[in-house]
Structure formats: structure tokens, C-alpha cells
CSV table of C-alpha atoms and ligand atoms in Angstrom, one decimal:
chain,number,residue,atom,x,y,z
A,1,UNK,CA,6.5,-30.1,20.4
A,2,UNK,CA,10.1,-29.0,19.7
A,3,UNK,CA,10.4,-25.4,20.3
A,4,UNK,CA,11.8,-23.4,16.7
A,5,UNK,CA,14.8,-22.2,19.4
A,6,UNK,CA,15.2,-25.7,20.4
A,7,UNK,CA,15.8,-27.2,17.1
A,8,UNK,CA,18.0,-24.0,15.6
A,9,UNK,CA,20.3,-25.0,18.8
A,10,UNK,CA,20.5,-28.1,18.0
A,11,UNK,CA,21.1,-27.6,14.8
A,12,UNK,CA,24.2,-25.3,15.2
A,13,UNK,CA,25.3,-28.3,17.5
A,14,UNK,CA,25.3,-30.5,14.2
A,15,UNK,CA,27.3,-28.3,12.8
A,16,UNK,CA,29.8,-27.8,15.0
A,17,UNK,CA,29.9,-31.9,15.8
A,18,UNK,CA,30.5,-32.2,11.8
A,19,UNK,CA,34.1,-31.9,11.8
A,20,UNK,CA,35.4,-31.3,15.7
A,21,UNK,CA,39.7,-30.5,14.9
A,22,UNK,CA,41.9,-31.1,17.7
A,23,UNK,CA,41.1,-28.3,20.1
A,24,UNK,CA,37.4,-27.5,21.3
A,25,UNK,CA,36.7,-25.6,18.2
A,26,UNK,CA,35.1,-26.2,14.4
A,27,UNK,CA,36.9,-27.1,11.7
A,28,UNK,CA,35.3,-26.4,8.1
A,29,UNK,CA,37.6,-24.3,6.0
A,30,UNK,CA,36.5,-22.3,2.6
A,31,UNK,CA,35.8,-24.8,0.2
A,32,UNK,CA,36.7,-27.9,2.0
A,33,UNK,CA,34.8,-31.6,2.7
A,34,UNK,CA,33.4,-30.4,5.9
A,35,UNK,CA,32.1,-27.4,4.4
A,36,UNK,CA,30.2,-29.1,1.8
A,37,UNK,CA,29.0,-31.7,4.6
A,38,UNK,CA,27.9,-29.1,6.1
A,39,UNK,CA,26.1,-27.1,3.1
A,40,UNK,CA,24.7,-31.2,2.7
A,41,UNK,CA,23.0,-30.7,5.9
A,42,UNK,CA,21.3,-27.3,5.3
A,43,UNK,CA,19.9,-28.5,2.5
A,44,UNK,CA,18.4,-31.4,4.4
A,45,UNK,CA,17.2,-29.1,6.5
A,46,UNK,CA,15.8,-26.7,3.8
A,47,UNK,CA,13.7,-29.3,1.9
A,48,UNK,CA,12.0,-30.3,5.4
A,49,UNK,CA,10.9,-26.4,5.5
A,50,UNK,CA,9.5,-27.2,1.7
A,51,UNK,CA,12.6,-25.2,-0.2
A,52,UNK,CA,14.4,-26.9,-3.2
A,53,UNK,CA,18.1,-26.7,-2.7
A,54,UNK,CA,20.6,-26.1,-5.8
A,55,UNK,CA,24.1,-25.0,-5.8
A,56,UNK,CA,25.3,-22.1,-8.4
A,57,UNK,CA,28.7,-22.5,-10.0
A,58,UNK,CA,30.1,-20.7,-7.8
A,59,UNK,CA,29.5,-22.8,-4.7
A,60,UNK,CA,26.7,-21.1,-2.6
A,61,UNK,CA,24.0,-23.0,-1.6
A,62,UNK,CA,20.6,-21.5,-2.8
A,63,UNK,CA,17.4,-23.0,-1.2
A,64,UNK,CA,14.5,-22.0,-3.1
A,65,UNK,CA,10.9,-21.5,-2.7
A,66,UNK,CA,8.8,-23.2,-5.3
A,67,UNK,CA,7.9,-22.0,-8.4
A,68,UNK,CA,10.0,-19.4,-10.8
A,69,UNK,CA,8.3,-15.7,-9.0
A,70,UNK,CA,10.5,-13.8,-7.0
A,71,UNK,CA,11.7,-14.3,-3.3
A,72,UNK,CA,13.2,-12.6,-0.4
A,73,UNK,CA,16.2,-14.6,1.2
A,74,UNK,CA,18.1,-15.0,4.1
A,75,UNK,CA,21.3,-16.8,5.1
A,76,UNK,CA,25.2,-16.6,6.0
A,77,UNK,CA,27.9,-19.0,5.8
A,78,UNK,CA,28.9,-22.3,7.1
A,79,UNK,CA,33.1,-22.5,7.0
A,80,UNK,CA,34.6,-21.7,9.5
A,81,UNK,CA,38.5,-20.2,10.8
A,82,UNK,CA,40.5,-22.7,12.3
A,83,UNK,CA,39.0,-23.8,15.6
A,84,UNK,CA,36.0,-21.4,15.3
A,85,UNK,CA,32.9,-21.0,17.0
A,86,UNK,CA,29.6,-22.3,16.8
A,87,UNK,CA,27.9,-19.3,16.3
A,88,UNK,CA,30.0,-17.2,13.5
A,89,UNK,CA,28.0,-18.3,10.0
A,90,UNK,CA,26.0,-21.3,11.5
A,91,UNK,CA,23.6,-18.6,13.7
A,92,UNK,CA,22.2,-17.1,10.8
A,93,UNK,CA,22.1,-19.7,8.4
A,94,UNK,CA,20.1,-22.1,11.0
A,95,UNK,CA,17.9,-19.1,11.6
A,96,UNK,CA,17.4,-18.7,7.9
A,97,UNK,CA,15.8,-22.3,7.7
A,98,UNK,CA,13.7,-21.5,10.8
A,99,UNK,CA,12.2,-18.1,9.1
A,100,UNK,CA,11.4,-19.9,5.9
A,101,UNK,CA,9.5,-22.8,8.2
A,102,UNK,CA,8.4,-20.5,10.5
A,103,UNK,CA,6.5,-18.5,7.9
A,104,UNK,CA,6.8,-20.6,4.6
A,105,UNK,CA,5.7,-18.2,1.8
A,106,UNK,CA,8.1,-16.4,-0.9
A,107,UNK,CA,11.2,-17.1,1.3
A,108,UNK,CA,14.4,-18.6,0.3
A,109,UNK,CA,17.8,-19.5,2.0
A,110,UNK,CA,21.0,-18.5,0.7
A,111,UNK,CA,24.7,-19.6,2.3
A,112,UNK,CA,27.3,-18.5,0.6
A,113,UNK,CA,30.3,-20.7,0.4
A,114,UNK,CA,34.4,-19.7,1.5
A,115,UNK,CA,32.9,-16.7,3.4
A,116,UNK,CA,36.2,-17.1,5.8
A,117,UNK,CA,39.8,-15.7,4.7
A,118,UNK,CA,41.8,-17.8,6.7
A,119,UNK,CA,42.3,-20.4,4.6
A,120,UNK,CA,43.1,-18.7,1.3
A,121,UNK,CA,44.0,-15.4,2.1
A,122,UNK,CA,41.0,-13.8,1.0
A,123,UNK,CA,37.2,-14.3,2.5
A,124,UNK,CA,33.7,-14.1,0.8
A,125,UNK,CA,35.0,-16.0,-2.5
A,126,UNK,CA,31.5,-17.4,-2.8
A,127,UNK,CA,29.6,-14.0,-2.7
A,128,UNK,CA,32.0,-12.1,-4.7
A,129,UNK,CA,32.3,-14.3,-7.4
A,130,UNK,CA,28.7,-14.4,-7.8
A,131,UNK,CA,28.7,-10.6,-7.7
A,132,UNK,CA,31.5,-10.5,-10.4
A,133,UNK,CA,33.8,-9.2,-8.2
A,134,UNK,CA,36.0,-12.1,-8.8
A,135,UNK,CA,37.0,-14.4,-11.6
A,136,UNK,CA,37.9,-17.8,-11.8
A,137,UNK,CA,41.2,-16.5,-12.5
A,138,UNK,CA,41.7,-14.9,-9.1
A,139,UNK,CA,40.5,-17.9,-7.3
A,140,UNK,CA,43.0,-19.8,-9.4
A,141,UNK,CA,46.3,-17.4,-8.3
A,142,UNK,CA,44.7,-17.7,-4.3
A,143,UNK,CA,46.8,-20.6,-2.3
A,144,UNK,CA,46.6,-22.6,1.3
A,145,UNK,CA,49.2,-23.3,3.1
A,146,UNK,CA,49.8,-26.7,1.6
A,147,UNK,CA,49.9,-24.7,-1.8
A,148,UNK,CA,46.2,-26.0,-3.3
A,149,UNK,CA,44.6,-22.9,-5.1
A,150,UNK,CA,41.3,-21.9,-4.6
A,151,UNK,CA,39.9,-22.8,-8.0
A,152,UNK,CA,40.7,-26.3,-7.7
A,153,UNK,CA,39.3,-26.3,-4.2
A,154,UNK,CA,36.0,-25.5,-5.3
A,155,UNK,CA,36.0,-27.7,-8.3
A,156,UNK,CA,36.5,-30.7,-5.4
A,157,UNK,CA,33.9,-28.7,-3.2
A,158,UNK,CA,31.3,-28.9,-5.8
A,159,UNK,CA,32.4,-32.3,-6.6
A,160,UNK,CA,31.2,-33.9,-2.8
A,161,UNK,CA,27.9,-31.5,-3.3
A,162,UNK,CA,27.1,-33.2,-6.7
A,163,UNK,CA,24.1,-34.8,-5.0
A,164,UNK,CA,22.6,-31.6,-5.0
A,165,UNK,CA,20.7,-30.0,-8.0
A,166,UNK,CA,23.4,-27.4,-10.2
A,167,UNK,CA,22.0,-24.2,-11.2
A,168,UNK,CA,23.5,-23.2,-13.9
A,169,UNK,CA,23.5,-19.3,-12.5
A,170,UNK,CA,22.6,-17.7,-9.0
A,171,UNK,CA,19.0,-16.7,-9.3
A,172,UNK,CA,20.1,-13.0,-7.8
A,173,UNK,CA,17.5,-11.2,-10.5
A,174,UNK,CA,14.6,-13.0,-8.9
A,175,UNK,CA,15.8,-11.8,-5.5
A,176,UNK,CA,13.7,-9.1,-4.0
A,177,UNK,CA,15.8,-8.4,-1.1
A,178,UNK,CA,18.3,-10.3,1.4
A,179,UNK,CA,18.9,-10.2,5.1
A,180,UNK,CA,21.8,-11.9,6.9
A,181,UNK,CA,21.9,-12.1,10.2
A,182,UNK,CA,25.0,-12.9,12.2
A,183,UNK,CA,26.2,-13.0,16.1
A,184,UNK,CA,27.9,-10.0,16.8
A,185,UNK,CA,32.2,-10.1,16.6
A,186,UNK,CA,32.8,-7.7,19.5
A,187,UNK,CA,30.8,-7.1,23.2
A,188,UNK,CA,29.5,-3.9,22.4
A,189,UNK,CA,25.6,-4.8,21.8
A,190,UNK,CA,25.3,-6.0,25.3
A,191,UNK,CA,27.0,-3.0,26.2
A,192,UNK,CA,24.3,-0.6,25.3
A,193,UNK,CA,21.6,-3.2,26.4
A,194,UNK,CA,20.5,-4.3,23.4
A,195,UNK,CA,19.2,-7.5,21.8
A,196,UNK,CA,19.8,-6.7,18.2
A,197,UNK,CA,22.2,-4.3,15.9
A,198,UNK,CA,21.5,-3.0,12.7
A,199,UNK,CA,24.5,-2.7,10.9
A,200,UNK,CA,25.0,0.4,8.6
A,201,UNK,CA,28.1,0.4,7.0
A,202,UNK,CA,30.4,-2.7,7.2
A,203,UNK,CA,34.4,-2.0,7.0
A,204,UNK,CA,36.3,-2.4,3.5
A,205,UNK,CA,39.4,-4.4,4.3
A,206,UNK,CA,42.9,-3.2,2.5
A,207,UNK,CA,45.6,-6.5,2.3
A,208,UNK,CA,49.1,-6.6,1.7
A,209,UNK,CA,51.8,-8.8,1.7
A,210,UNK,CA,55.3,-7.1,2.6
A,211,UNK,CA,58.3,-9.6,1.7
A,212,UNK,CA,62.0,-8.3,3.7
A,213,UNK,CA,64.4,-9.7,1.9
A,214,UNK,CA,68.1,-9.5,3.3
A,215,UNK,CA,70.7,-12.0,3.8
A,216,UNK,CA,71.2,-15.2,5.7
A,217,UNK,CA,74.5,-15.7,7.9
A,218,UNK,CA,75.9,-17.1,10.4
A,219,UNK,CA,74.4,-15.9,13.9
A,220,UNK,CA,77.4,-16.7,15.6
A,221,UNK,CA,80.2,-15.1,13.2
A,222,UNK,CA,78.2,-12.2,12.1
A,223,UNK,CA,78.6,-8.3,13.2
A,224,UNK,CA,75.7,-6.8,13.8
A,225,UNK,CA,77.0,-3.7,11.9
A,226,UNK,CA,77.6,-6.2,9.1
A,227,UNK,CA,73.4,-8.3,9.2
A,228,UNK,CA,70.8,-7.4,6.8
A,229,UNK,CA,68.3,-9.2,9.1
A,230,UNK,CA,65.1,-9.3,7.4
A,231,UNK,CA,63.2,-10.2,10.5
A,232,UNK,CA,64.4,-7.3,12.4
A,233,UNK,CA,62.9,-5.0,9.5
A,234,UNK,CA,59.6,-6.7,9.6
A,235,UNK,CA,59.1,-6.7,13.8
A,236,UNK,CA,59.6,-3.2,13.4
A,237,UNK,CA,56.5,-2.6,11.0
A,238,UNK,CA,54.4,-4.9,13.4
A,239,UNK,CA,55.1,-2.7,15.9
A,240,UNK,CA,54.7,0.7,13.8
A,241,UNK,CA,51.5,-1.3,12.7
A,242,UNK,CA,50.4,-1.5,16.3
A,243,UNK,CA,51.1,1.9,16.8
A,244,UNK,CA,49.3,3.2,14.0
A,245,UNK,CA,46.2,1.0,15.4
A,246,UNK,CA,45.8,3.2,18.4
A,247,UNK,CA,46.4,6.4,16.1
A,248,UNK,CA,43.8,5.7,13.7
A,249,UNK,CA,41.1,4.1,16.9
A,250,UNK,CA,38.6,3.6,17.0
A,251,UNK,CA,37.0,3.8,13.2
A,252,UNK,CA,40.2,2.3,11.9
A,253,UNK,CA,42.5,-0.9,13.0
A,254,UNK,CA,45.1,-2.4,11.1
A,255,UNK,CA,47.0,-6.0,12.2
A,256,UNK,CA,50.0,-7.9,11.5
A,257,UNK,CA,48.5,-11.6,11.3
A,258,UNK,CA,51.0,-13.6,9.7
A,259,UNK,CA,55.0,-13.9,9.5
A,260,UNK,CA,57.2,-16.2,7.4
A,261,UNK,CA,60.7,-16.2,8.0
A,262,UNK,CA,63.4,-18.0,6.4
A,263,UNK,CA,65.3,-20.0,7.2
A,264,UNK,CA,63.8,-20.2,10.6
A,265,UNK,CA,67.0,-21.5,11.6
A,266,UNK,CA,68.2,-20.5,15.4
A,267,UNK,CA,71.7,-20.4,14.2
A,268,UNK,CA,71.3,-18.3,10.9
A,269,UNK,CA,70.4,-14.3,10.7
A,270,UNK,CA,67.0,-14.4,9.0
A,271,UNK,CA,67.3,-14.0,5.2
A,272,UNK,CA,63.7,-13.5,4.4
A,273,UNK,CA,60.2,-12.3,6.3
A,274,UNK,CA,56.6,-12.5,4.9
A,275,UNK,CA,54.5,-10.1,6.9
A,276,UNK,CA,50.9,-10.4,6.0
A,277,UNK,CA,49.1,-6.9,7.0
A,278,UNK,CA,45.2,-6.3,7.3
A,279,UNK,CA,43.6,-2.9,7.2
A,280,UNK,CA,39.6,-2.2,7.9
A,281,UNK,CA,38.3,1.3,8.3
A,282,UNK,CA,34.2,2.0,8.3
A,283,UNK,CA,35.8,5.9,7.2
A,284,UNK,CA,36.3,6.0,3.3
A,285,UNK,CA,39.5,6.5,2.1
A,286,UNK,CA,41.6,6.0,5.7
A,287,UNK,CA,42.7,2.6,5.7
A,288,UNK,CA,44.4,3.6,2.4
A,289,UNK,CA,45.8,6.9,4.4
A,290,UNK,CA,47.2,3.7,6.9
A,291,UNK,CA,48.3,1.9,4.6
A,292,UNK,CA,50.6,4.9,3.1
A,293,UNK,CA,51.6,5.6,6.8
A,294,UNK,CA,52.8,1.6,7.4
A,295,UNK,CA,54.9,1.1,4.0
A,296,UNK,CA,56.7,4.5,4.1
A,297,UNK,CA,57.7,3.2,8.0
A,298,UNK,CA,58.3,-0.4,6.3
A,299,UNK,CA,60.9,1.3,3.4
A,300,UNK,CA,62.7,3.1,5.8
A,301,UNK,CA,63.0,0.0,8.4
A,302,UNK,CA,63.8,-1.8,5.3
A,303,UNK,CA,66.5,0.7,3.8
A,304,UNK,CA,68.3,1.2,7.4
A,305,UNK,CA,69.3,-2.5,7.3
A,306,UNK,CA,70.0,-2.6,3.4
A,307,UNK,CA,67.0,-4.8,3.5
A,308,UNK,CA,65.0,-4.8,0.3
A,309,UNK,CA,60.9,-4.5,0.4
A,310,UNK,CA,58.5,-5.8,-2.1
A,311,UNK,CA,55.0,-4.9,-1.4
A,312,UNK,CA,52.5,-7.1,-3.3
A,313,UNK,CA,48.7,-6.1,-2.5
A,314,UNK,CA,46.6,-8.6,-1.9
A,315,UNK,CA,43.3,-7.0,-1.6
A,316,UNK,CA,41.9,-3.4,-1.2
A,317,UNK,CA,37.8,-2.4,-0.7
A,318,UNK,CA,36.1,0.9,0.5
A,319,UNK,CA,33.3,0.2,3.3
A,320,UNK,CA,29.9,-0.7,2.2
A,321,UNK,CA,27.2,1.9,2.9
A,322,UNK,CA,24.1,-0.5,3.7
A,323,UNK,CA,20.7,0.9,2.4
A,324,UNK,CA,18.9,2.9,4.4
A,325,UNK,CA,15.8,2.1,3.3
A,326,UNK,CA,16.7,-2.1,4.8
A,327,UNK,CA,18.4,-0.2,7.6
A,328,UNK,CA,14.8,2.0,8.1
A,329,UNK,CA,12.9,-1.6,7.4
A,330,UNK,CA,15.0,-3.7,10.0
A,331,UNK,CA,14.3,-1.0,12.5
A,332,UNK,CA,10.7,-0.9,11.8
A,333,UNK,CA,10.7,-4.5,12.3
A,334,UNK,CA,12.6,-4.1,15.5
A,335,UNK,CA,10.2,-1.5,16.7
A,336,UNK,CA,6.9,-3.0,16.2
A,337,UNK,CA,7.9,-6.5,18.1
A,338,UNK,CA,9.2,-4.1,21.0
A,339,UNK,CA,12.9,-5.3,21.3
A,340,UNK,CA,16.4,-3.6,22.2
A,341,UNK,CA,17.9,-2.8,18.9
A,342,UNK,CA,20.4,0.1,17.7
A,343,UNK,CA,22.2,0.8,14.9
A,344,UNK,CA,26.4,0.1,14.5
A,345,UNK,CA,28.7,-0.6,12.5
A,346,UNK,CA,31.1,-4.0,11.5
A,347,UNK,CA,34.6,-4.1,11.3
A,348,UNK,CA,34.5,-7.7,10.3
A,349,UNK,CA,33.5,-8.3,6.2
A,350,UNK,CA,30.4,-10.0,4.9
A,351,UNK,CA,28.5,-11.7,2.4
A,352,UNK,CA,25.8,-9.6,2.8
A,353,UNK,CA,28.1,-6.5,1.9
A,354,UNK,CA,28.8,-8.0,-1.2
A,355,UNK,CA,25.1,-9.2,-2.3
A,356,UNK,CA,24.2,-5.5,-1.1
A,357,UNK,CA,25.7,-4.8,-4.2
A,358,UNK,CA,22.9,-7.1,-6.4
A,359,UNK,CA,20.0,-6.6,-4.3
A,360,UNK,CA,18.9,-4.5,-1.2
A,361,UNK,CA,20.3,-6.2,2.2
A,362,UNK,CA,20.5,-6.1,5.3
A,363,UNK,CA,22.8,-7.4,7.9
A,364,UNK,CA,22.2,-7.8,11.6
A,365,UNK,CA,23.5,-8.5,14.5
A,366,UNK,CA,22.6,-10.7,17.4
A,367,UNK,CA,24.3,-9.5,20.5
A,368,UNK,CA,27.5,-11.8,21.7
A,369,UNK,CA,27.6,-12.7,25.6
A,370,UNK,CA,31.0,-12.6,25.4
A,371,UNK,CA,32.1,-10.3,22.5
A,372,UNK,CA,34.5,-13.6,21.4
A,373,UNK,CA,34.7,-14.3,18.1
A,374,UNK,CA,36.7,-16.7,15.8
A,375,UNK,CA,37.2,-19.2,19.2
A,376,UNK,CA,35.0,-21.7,20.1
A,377,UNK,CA,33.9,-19.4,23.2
A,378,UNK,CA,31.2,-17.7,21.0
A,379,UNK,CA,28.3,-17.6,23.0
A,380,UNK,CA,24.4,-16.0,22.6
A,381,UNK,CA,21.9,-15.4,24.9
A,382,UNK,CA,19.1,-17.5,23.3
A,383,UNK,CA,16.3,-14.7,24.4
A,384,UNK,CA,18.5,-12.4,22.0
A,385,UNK,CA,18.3,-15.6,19.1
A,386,UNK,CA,14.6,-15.6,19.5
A,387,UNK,CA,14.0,-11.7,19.6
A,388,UNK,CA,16.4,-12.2,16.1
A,389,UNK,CA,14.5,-14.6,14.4
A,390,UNK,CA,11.0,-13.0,15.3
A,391,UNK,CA,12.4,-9.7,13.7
A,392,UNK,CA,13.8,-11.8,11.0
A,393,UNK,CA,9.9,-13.3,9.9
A,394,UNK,CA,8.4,-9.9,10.1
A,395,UNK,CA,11.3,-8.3,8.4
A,396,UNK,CA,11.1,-10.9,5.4
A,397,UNK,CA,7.5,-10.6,5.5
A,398,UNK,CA,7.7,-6.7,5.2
A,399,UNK,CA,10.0,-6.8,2.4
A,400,UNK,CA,7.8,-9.7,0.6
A,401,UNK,CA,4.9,-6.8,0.0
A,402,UNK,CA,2.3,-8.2,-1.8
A,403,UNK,CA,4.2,-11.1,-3.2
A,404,UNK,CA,3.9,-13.0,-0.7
B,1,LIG,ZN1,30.8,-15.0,9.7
């Protein structure tokens, strides 16, 4: 017989295999064919554990137990950055599958679609829509690189999942409660020795887009007394960002990710530079205190060069308290099958911080070998996946009550 462990690993293998990229890593961005491949194959899956699968207009997969009463689910995601990992989103959605065929019962599966950023800037799209915390109409101003928004990504993406039933809304009010588990982005669980984290507040991120604008001239023929170089301007706020970063450690970190300059010419002063910036704080109100810190540096590295600045925010949240009364459940759970767990903290956003906001969740963390994250190096100890989906069942089946 094929162990539950067994067939979770090699099901996060036919995940990764869906869409290998160039490097060693998976390739499924938000709202792309891969992605709905691979929301395809979870609901294969699903339906072999006796759930019906649907998909709600706003893309996430629901996989549901029969019958209209109400249900506890479980799930994550299953895009991925740019040469991910095979852990990040696939871990807790394979486990999901296993808890519902593992126990059967009142127990449903929910992935929620674009949960990653990198493609369009901006990450949970799938939970926050269904939460209202977006409209079409922000998905529709939202671009790739190649300059496809975000609206008409989805449309596509729910085009190659027409196979699957639509729902004409996400079933959220039937939803008694929701855990999301998910391998842990840094090395700090195996740390402290533990198998398992229990996540109690999950970071808000801050975004903004600062555009240098100066003048493009000739590199040769050009005094430097007489530049407006708008790259120069923008390496000095990385490097004020990275000096604010150790300021504000360790409940605060803030990152340069992306620059644009133009004309990216070796010959020509740079007449333009597009510094994308990324804030997260688990402290309310601090990455905004960062953020204030970072632009008044930006104006004046701007204003000594007769550079101009336009800041254009992109996104802003405050961290999500998770309730203590999942937080109190989880550990419970934890407890009573006798494994390592402890509570912590995630600087890295989820879905489940956003369907915290419909129903109570909880998110949890499986420890990472390696603390690598976003690479294909993302590794588990599988005793550490088992403990997780055994606390997973008993959780579900705690929160269940007497529906089950
Ligand atoms: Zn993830």
C-alpha cells in the first residue's frame, strides 16, 4: 500500500515536473497555463478523495465535500516565482487533499489562485478578490513584464480551467474555519528544534514604485557637475534602503527588488530609473514609519542631482493578527499528538491572512531544512510533513465540532 507521505511526495513532484523553465526550478506564474494545469491536477486529485471541484470567478480552486452543510477547509497555492521551489504552495495544497482522504468527513480543499507577486507586482489576487479587497478594476491596471494585465490573465486562466464546474460565488459563508499550511521561508523552526510553527501575526507589506527622472547625455562629453543622472539618485535609496533594513531589524525589513533604467545605454548618462521598493513589518504602523524615512532620503538624493521623484504606491497593508482562538486550537492539536511546535511569526504574505478576514484560520508552518525559499533548493524533512499532516486531521477534525 502506498504510504499518504509517499503519494503527497509524489505528488508535489507532478507539480514541479508540470512546467520545468530553464533552470532547475518551477515555472507556473499567477494566472498562467501552467497554473491552471496545475489547479487541473488538484482537482484530479480531489475527486479521487470524494470532493467535487469548482472554480469561483475569481480563479481559486474550491474542492468541496458533498452536499450544501458547512465545511472546514484547507489549502495554499499552486503558482509559483520564477524558478521556484517545490515546496512553497504545492506542500500545503498536496497535504490538503491528503487530510480530506485521510479523514473524509465535512472537509474541503481550497487553493487560491496568483498567490505569487512576481509576476504582476502584487500577490494573493485570488484571495483578495474573493475577500473584496480587490476589484476587477485593480486587476485590470496590474501589468507583466510583457505588458498583459492581470484581468485579462485570469479571463484566459479560467478559460483553460473551463473543464471544471464554475461557481457562480466562493462558498466562504459555508466555511466553518480554514487552515493553510505552508513550509517555512526562513531556517528558524529547525533552529529552536521544532517540527511545526504556529504563525500569529503574518507581516503587512507597504509597495512603492519610485520613478528618478533626470536627463540623458552623452557619457563621454558630459561634466559631472553638469549630469542629472537618475541612476545615481536611485543606487543611493537602495543603499539608504539597506541601511534602514538593519535599523528597523529584526521585526521590520524593507528591499529594493527591481530597477529600470533608461536608456540602459553604456554610452549615455541614465535619463530615467524605476526602483521598485518592498516594506513588511509584523509591528503596526513601522513599515509606514520606513517608508517615510526611505522617500524623505529618496527627495533629497533626488533634489541634490536636480533629479525629479515621483512616488506612485503600489500597495500598503497593516499585519494580520491571526485568531487566537485557531492559534490556541493549532496548539492543542500540536500538543495532544506530542510534536515540536512553537509559535512565530511570517514575514512573507498569505492567503490565509486574507481568508482570516472571512472566516477563522490558521496558518502553519512546516519547518524548512534549509531555510531556502523562492529557489528550487526548498527542502523538508518528511518526518516534519508527516507530524504536519497528522496535526492537520486532528486540527480539522477539532474545528469540525459536531458537524462532522
Ligand atoms: Zn507560498
Amino acid at each position: 500500500m502506498i504510504t499518504t507521505t509517499r503519494r503527497a511526495q509524489d505528488r508535489i513532484e507532478d507539480l514541479f515536473n508540470l512546467a520545468p523553465g530553464d533552470g532547475s526550478g518551477a515555472n507556473r506564474p499567477a494566472f498562467s497555463q501552467q497554473e491552471a494545469e496545475a489547479m487541473l491536477l488538484v482537482a484530479d486529485w480531489a475527486r479521487q478523495a470524494g470532493l467535487e471541484p469548482g472554480v469561483d470567478p475569481f480563479g481559486n480552486l474550491w474542492c468541496l465535500p458533498p452536499g450544501d452543510g458547512p465545511f472546514v477547509t484547507s489549502g495554499s497555492h499552486v503558482d509559483t516565482v520564477p524558478d521556484g521551489g517545490r515546496l512553497d504552495g504545492p506542500l500545503g495544497t498536496v497535504l490538503a487533499v491528503e487530510a480530506a482522504n485521510r479523514a473524509g468527513g465535512r472537509r474541503g480543499v481550497l487553493v487560491c489562485a496568483a498567490e505569487e507577486a512576481a509576476r504582476f507586482g502584487a500577490g494573493t489576487l485570488g484571495s483578495r478578490c474573493m475577500t473584496d479587497k480587490l476589484t476587477d478594476s485593480d486587476l485590470a491596471r496590474m501589468r507583466d513584464a510583457n505588458g498583459h494585465d492581470a484581468l485579462s490573465a485570469r479571463t484566459k486562466y479560467l478559460d483553460a480551467l473551463r473543464e471544471l464546474p464554475i461557481l457562480e460565488q466562493a462558498p466562504l459563508e459555508r466555511v466553518l474555519a480554514h487552515v493553510e499550511v505552508h513550509i517555512e521561508q526562513r531556517a528558524d523552526l529547525r533552529e529552536r528544534d521544532l517540527s511545526i510553527g504556529i504563525a500569529t501575526t503574518i507581516a503587512g507589506p507597504v509597495r512603492h514604485r519610485l520613478s528618478f527622472v533626470g536627463e540623458v547625455a552623452h557619457a563621454g562629453e558630459t561634466p559631472v557637475a553638469e549630469r542629472h543622472d537618475a541612476l545615481c539618485a536611485a543606487a543611493e535609496t537602495v543603499l539608504l534602503a539597506e541601511k534602514l533594513c538593519r535599523e528597523y531589524a529584526p521585526h521590520t525589513t524593507v528591499t529594493a527588488g527591481t530597477l529600470r533604467v533608461h536608456p540602459n545605454a553604456l554610452t549615455s548618462i541614465p535619463g530615467a530609473a524605476e526602483l521598485g521598493v518592498d516594506i513588511r513589518s509584523v509591528e503596526g504602523g513601522r513599515a509606514q514609519r520606513l517608508l517615510q524615512d526611505l522617500l524623505q532620503g529618496a527627495r533629497a538624493a533626488a533634489d541634490s542631482r536636480g533629479v525629479t521623484l515621483n512616488e506612485e504606491p503600489l500597495s500598503a497593508s497593516e499585519p494580520t493578527t491571526m485568531d487566537a482562538a485557531m492559534v490556541r486550537a493549532a496548539e492543542k492539536a500540536c500538543g495532544g499528538l506530542g510534536m515540536r511546535y512553537g509559535r512565530c511569526v511570517s514575514f512573507a504574505g498569505h492567503d490565509a491572512q486574507h481568508v482570516a478576514t472571512a472566516t477563522p484560520t490558521a496558518l502553519l508552518f512546516v519547518a524548512s531544512e534549509n531555510g531556502v525559499s523562492h529557489a528550487p533548493g526548498e527542502a523538508a524533512d518528511w518526518r516534519d510533513v508527516e507530524a504536519a499532516l497528522a496535526v492537520l486531521v486532528e486540527l480539522m477534525q477539532g474545528l469540525l465540532g459536531g458537524v462532522a
